[in-house]
Coordinates of C-alpha atoms in Angstrom, one line a residue:
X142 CA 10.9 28.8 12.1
X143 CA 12.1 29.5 8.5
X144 CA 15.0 26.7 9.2
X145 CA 12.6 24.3 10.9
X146 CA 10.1 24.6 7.6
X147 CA 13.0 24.2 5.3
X148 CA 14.6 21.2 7.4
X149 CA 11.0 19.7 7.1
X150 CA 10.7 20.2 3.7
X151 CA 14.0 18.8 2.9
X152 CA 13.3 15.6 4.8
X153 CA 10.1 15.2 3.2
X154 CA 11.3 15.5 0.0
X155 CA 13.8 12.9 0.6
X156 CA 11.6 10.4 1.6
X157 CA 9.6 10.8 -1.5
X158 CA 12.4 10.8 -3.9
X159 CA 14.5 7.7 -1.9
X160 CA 11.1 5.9 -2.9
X161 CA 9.7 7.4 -5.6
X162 CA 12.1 8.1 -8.1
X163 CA 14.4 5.2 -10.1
X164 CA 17.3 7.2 -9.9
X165 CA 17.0 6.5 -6.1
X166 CA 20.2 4.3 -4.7
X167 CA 18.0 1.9 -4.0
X168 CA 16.5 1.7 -7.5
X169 CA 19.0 2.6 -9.6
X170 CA 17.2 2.0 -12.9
X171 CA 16.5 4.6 -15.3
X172 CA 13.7 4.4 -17.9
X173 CA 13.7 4.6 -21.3
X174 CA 14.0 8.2 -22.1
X175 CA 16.0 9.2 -18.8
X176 CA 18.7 6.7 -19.9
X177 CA 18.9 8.7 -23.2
X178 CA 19.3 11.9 -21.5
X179 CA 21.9 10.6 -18.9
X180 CA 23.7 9.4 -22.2
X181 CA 23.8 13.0 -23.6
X182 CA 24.9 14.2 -20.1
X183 CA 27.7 11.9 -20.2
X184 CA 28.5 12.8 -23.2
X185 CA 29.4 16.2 -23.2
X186 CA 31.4 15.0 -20.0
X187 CA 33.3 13.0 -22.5
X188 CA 33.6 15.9 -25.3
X189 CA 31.1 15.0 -27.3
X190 CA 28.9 17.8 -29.8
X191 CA 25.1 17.5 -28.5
X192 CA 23.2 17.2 -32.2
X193 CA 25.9 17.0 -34.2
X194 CA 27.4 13.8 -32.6
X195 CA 24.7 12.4 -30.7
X196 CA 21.4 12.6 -31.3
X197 CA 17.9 13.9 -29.7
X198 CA 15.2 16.2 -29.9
X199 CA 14.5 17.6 -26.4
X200 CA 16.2 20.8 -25.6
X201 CA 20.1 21.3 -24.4
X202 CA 19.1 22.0 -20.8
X203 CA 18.1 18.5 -20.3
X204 CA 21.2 17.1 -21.2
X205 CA 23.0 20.2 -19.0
X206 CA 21.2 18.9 -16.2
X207 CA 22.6 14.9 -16.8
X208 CA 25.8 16.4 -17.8
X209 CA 26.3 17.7 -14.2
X210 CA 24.8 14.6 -12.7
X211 CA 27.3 12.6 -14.5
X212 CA 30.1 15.1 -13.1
X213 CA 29.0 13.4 -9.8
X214 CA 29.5 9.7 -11.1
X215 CA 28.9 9.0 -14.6
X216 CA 28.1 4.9 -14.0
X217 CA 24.9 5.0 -10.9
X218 CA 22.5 7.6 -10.9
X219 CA 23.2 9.1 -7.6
X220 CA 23.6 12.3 -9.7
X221 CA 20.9 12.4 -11.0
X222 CA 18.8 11.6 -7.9
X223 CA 21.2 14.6 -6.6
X224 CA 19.7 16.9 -9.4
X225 CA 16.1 15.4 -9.0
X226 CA 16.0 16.1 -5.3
X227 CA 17.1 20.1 -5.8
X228 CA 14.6 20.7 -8.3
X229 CA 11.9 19.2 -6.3
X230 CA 12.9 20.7 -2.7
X231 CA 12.9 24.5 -5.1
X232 CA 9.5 23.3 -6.3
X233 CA 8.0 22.8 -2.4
X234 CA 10.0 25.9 -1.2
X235 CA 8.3 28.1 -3.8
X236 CA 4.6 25.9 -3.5
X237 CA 4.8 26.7 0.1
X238 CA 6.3 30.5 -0.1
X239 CA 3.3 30.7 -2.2
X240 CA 0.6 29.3 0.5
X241 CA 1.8 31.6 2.9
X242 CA 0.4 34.2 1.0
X243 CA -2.6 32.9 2.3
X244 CA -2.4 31.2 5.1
X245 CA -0.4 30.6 7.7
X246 CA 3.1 28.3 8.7
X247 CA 0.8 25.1 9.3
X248 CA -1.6 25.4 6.4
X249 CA 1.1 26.8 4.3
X250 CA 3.3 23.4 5.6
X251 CA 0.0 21.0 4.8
X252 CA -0.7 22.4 1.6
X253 CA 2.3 21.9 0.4
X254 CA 2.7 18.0 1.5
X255 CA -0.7 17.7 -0.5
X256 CA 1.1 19.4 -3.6
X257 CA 4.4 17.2 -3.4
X258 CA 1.6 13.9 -3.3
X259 CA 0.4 15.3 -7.0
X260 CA 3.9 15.4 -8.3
X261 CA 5.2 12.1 -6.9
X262 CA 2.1 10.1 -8.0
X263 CA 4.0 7.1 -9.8
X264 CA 1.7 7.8 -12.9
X265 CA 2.4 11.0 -13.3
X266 CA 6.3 10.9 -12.4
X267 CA 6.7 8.2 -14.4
X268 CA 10.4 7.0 -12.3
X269 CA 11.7 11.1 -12.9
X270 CA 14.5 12.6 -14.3
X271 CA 12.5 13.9 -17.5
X272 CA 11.8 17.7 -19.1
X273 CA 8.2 18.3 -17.2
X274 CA 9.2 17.1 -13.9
X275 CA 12.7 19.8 -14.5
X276 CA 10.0 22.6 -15.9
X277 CA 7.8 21.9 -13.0
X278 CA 11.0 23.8 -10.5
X279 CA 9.8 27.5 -13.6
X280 CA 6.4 26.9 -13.1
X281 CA 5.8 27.1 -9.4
X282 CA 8.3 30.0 -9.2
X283 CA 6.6 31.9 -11.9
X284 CA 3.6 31.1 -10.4
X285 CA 4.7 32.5 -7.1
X286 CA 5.2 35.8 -8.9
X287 CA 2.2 36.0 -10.4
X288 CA 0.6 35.6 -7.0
X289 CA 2.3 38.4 -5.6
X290 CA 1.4 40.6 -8.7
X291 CA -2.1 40.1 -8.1
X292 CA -1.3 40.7 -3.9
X293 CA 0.8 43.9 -5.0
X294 CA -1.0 45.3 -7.8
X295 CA 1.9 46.2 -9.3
X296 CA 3.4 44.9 -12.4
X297 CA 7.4 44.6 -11.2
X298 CA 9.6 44.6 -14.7
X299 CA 12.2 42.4 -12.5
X300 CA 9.4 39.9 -11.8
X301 CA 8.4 39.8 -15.6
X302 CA 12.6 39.5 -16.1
X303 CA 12.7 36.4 -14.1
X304 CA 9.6 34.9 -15.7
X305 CA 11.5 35.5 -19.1
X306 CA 14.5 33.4 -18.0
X307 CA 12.5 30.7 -16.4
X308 CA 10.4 31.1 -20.5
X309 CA 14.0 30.9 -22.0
X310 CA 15.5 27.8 -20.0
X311 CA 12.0 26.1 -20.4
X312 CA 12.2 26.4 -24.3
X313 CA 15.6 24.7 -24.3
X314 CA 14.0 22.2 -21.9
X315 CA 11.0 20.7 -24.1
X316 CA 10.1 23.6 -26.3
X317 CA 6.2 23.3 -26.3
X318 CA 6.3 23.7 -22.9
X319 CA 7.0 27.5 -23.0
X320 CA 3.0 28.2 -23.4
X321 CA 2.2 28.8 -20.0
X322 CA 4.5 31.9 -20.1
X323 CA 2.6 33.5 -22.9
X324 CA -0.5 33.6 -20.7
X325 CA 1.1 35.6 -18.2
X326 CA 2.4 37.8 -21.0
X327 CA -0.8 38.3 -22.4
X328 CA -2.5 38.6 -19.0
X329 CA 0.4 41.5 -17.5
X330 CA -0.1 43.2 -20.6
X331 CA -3.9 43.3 -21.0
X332 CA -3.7 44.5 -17.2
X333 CA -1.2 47.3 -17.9
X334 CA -2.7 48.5 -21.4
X335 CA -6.2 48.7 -19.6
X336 CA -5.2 50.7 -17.2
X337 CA -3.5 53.2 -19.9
X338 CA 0.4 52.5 -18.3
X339 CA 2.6 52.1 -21.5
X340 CA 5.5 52.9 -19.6
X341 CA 5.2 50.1 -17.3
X342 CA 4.0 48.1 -20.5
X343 CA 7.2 48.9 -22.3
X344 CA 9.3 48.0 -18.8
X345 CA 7.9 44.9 -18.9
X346 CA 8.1 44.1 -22.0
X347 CA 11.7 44.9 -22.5
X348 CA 12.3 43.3 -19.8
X349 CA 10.3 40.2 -20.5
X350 CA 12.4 40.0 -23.9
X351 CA 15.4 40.6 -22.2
X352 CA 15.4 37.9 -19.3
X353 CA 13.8 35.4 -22.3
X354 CA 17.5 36.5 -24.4
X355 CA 19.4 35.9 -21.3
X356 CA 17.4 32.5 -20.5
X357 CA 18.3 30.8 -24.4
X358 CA 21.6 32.8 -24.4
X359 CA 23.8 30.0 -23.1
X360 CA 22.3 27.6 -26.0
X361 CA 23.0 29.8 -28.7
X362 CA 26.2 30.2 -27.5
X363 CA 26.8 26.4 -27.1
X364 CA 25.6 25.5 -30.7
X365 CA 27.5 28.5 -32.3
X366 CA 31.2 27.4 -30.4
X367 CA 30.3 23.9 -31.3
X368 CA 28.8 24.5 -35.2
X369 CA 25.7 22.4 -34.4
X370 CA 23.4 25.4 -35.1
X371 CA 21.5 23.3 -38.2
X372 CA 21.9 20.0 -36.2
X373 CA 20.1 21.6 -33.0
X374 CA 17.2 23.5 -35.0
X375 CA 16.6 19.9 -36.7
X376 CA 16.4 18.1 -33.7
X377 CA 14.3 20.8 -31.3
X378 CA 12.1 21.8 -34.0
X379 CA 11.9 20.1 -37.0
X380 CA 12.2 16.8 -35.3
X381 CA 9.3 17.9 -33.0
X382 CA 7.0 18.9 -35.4
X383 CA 7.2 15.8 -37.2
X384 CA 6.6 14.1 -33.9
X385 CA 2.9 15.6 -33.8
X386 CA 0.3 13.2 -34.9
X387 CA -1.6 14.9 -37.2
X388 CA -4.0 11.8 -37.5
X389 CA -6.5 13.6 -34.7
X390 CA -7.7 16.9 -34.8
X391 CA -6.6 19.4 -32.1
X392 CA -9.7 19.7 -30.5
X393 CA -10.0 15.8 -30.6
X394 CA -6.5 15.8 -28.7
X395 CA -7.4 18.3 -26.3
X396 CA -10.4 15.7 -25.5
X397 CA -8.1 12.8 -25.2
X398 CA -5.9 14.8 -23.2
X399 CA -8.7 15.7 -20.4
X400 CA -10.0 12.4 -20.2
X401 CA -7.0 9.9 -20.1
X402 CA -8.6 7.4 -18.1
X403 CA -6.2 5.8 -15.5
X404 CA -6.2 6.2 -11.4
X405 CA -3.4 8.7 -11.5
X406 CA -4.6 11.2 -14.2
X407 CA -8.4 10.5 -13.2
X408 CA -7.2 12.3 -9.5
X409 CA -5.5 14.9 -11.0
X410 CA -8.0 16.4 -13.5
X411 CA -10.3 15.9 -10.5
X412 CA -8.2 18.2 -8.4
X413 CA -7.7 20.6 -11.6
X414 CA -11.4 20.7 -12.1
X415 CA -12.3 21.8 -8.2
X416 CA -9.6 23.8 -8.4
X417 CA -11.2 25.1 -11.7
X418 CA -14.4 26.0 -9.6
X419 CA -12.9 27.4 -6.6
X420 CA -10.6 30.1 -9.2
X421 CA -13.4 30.3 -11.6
X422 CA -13.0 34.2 -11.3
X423 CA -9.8 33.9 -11.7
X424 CA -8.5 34.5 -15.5
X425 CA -5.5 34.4 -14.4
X426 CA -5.8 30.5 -13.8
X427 CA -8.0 29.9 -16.5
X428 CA -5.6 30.7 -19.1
X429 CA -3.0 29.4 -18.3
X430 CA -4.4 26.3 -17.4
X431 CA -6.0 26.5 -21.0
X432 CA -2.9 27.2 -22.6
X433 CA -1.1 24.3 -20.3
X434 CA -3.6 21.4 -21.5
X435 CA -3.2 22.9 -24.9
X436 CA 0.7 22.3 -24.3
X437 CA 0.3 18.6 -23.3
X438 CA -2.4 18.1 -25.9
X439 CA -0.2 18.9 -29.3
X440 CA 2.0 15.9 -30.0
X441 CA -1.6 13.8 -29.3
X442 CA 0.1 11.6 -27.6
X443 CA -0.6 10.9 -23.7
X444 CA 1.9 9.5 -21.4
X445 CA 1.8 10.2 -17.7
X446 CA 5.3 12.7 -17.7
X447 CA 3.0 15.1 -19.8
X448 CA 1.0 15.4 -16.9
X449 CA 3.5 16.8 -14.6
X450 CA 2.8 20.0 -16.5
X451 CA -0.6 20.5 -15.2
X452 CA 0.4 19.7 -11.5
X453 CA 1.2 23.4 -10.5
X454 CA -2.7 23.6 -11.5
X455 CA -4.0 21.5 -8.1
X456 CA -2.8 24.7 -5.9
X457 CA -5.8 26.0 -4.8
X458 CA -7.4 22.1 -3.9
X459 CA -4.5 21.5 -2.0
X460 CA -4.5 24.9 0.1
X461 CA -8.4 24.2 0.1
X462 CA -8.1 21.2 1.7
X463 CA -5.1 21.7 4.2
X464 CA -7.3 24.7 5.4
X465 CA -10.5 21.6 5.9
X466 CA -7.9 19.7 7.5
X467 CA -6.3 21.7 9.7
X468 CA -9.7 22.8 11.4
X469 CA -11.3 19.0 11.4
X470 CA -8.4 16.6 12.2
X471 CA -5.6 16.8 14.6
X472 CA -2.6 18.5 12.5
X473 CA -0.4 14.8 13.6
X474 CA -2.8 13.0 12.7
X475 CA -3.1 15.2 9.3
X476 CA 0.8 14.9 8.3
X477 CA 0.3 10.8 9.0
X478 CA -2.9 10.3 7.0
X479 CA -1.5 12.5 4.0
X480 CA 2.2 10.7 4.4
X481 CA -0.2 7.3 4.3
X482 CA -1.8 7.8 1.2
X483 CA 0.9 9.7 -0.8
X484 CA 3.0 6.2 -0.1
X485 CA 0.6 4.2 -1.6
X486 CA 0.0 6.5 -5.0
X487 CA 3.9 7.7 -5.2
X488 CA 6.1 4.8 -3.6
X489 CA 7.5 2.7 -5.8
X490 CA 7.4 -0.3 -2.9
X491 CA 7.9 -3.3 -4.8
X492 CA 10.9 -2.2 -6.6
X493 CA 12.6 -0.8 -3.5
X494 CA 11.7 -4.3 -1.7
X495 CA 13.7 -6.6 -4.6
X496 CA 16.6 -4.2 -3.9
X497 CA 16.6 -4.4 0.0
X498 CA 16.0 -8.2 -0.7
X499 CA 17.3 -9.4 -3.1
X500 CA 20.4 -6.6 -3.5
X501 CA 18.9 -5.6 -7.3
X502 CA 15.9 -4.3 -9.0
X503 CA 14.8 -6.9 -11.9
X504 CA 16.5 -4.3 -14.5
X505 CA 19.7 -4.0 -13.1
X506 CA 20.3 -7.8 -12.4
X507 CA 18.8 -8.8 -15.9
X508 CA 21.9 -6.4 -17.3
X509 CA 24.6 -8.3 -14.8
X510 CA 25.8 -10.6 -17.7
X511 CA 26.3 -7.8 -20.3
X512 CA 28.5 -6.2 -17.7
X513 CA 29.9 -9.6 -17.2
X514 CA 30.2 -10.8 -20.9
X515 CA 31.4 -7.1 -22.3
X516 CA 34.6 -7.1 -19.6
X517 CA 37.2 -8.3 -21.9
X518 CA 36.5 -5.4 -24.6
X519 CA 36.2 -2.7 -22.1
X520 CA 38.7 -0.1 -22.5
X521 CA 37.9 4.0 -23.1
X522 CA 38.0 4.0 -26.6
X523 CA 35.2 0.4 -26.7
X524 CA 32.7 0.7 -29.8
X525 CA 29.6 -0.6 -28.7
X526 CA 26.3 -0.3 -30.6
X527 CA 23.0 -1.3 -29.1
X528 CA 20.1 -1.6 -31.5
X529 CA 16.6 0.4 -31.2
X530 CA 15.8 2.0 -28.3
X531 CA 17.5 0.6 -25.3
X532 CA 20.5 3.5 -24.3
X533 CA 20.9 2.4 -20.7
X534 CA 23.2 -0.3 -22.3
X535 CA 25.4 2.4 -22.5
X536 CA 25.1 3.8 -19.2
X537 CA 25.6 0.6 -17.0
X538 CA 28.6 -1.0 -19.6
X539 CA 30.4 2.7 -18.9
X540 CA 30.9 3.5 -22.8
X541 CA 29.8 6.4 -24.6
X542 CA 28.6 6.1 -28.1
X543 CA 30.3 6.1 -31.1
X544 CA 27.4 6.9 -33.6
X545 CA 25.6 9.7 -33.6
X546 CA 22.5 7.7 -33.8
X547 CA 23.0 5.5 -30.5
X548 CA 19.1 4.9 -30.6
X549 CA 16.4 5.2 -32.4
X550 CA 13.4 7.1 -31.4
X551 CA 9.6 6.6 -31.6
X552 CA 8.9 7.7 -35.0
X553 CA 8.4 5.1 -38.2
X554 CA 10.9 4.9 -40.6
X555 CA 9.5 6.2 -43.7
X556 CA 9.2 9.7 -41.6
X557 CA 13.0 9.2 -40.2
X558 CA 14.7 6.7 -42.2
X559 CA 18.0 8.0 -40.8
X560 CA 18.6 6.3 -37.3
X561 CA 17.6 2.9 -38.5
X562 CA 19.9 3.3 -41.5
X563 CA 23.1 4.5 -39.2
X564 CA 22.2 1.7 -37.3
X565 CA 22.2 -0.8 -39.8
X566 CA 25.3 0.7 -41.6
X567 CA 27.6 0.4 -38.5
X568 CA 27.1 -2.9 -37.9
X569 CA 27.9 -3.8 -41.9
X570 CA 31.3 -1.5 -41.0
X571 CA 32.6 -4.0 -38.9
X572 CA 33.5 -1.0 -36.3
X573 CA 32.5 -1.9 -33.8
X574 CA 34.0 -4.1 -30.6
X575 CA 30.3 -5.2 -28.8
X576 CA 27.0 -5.2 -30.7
X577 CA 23.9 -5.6 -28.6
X578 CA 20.5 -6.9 -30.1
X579 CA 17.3 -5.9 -28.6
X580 CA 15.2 -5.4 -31.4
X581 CA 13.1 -8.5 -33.7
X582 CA 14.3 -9.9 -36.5
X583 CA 13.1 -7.7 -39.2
X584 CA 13.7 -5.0 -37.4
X585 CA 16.3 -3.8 -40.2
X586 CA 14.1 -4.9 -43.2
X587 CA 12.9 -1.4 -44.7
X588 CA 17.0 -1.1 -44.7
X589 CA 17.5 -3.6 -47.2
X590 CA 20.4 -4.4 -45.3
X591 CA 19.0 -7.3 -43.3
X592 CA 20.6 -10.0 -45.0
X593 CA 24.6 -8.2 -44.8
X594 CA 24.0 -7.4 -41.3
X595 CA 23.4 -11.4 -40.5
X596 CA 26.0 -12.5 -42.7
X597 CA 28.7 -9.8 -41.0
X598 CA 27.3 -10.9 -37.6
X599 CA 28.0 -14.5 -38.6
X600 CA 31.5 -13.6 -40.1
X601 CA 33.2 -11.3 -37.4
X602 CA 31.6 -11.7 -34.1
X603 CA 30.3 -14.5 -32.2
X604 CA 27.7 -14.9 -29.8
X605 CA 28.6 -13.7 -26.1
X606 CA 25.0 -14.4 -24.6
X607 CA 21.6 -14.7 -25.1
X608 CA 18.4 -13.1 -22.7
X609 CA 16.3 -15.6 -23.8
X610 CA 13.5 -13.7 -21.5
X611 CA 13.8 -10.6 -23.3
X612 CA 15.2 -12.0 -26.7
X613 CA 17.9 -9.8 -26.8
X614 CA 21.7 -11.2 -28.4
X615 CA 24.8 -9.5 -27.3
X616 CA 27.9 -10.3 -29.8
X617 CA 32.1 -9.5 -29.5
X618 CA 34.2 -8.9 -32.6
X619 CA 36.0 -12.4 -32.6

């Protein structure tokens, strides 16, 4: 039975991901910030110093996690679609070990096709390979543990050992994520302190500390060996912090947060909220989900990904409903009507049709002539600078950047005048062999440097092609 369920699973999974996600083969066409990370990863493949050499602000895990996906094939993003399918098929494993707490194989097997319908939604995913979707894989099996320490009743140091790890990799994954671990902290604690057992307090606690050491041990390691320690700090901290909009209160964010109002994130705080009421005595639930929304809410900013964060919170609809379900519909009929609806909220149809079609997604075939036009400077040592924030340049040409800057990220330029200015300084330098264009005209003019960059564009490179669609200009050192 247990390799039937996980044979299911598998295949179900699959079929979600083959559809859902961009780095599917039949998408191939990362977004803007997974292209950025599958840079990194393909950078430390080629040597390069994460921080020090190439620069962003989410934690070193992330870019682990590309790094091995471009030790699979560092041009497609089969890897990564490799990577993205583990750490959802861990996810469901651990969603419906949970379940069968509960209930049992069928309801457990139900439940947990509801779950994977919240974490597909194409809203919510937002194409994949980014830090909530990897956190979700520490949530659900943290979760799992907590579940059997309210079963058990007893407080299992080696449990509160793994949730430090899964707290530790976390941090180095997005580091404001790590919040739901300090309400099962708190809650373990308050439990063992009210009941007078400061032994098993102290277990726990050293061991809490301990699996949290072992979980960032590997980073600390990495940036000591490599001597980006003040590099990584900036970029995972200070960075961050200056990536909070402070223009809205917190509680104002908070709000914001909640009541996002778009199909996918309108259905999920909808399942959150029932599941609210049907936990209500549950403080458990209650605090971390407070301390979750609290996570997403801090940079005041609301993009779908965030979201993924709160899925592990629909757990009790979904077992709710499998249990309705299973006593009201035929359990065929069940799997066919979920497997219906999640394809119409998760699938990404339209792109998969262009491929099967037409052999390419619209991204992939609008980058054709840069592949084309960038062939007779290709070699492993090619200097290629694109401007602003398009890295999957880098990724489909094969090259890996040369400045540490390879893109700039969403923050103006009087608070980080640095990336634009790298930018703007390598192309006055002459360096390098292909220089891409995707950002308007003034794009450089808080540089002061707009007028040398067109008159060294004019001087050593000529004009290889023109997107006139997307107004982007790609030019080769003549």
């Amino acid at each position: 039975m247990k390799l039937k369920t996980n044979i299911s699973i598998a295949l179900y999974i699959f079929i979600f991901a083959l559809f859902g996600l961009i780095s599917s083969p039949l998408v191939n066409s990362p977004g803007t910030d997974s292209a950025v990370f599958f840079v990194m990863g393909r950078g430390i493949a080629a040597g390069k110093i994460m921080y020090k050499e190439l620069f962003d602000h989410k934690g070193l895990y992330t870019y682990f996690l590309n790094y091995v996906a471009a030790l699979i094939d560092n041009r497609s993003t089969i890897g990564i679609f490799i990577v993205e399918f583990i750490f959802m098929f861990i996810s469901a494993k651990f969603v419906h070990a949970s379940f069968s707490l509960y209930a049992d194989e069928r309801v457990s097997w139900l439940g947990t096709q509801i779950f994977i319908f919240f974490a597909f939604m194409r809203g919510i995913l937002e194409g994949g390979n980014l830090t909530e979707e990897y956190a979700l894989m520490f949530q659900v099996i943290s979760i799992y543990l907590l579940l059997r320490y309210i079963q058990d009743k007893h407080a299992s140091p080696l449990y509160m050992f793994i949730h430090g790890i899964n707290a530790g990799i976390v941090l180095f994954l997005r580091a404001n994520l790590i919040m739901m671990w300090g309400g099962i902290a708190i809650l373990v604690g308050y439990d063992l302190l009210k009941e007078k057992n400061f032994a098993g307090f102290g277990k726990n606690l050293a061991a809490g500390l301990l699996g949290l050491l072992a979980g960032v041990l590997p980073v600390i390691i990495y940036v000591v060996r490599t001597g980006s320690v003040s590099d990584a700090i900036f970029a995972i901290f200070t960075y961050n912090m200056s990536y909070i909009n402070n223009g809205q209160s917190l509680l104002m964010r908070i709000v914001m947060t909640i009541f996002k109002l778009n199909y996918n994130t309108i259905i999920l705080m909808l399942a959150i909220i029932f599941s609210l009421i049907l936990s209500f005595r549950r403080k458990y639930y209650i605090l971390l989900l407070a301390l979750s929304v609290l996570s997403v809410s801090l940079s005041g900013r609301r993009y779908g990904h965030y979201y993924i964060y709160l899925v592990p919170f629909v757990m009790p609809v979904a077992l709710k409903a499998a249990l309705w379900i299973n006593q009201h519909l035929r359990y065929k009929h069940a799997v066919i009507i979920v497997l219906a609806v999640s394809s119409i909220f998760c699938w990404k149809v339209r792109i998969v049709f262009n491929t099967i079609m037409f052999g390419s997604t619209q991204n992939s075939a609008y980058m054709e002539p840069f592949i084309e036009h960038n062939n007779k400077y290709y070699s492993e040592h090619e200097k290629v600078l694109v401007t602003g924030n398009s890295a999957g340049f880098y990724n489909r040409l094969g090259v890996i950047p040369h400045d540490k800057y390879f893109y700039v990220p969403a923050s103006n330029y009087e608070t980080f005048p640095e990336p634009r200015n790298s930018q703007a300084e390598s192309i006055i330098s002459g360096v390098n062999d292909v220089i891409i264009i995707t950002t308007p005209e003034n794009y450089f003019q808080e540089t002061g440097k707009t007028e040398k960059i067109n008159e060294v564009l004019s001087k050593n490179y000529e004009l290889l092609y023109h997107d006139e669609k997307n107004n982007i200009f790609m030019y080769g050192r003549k």
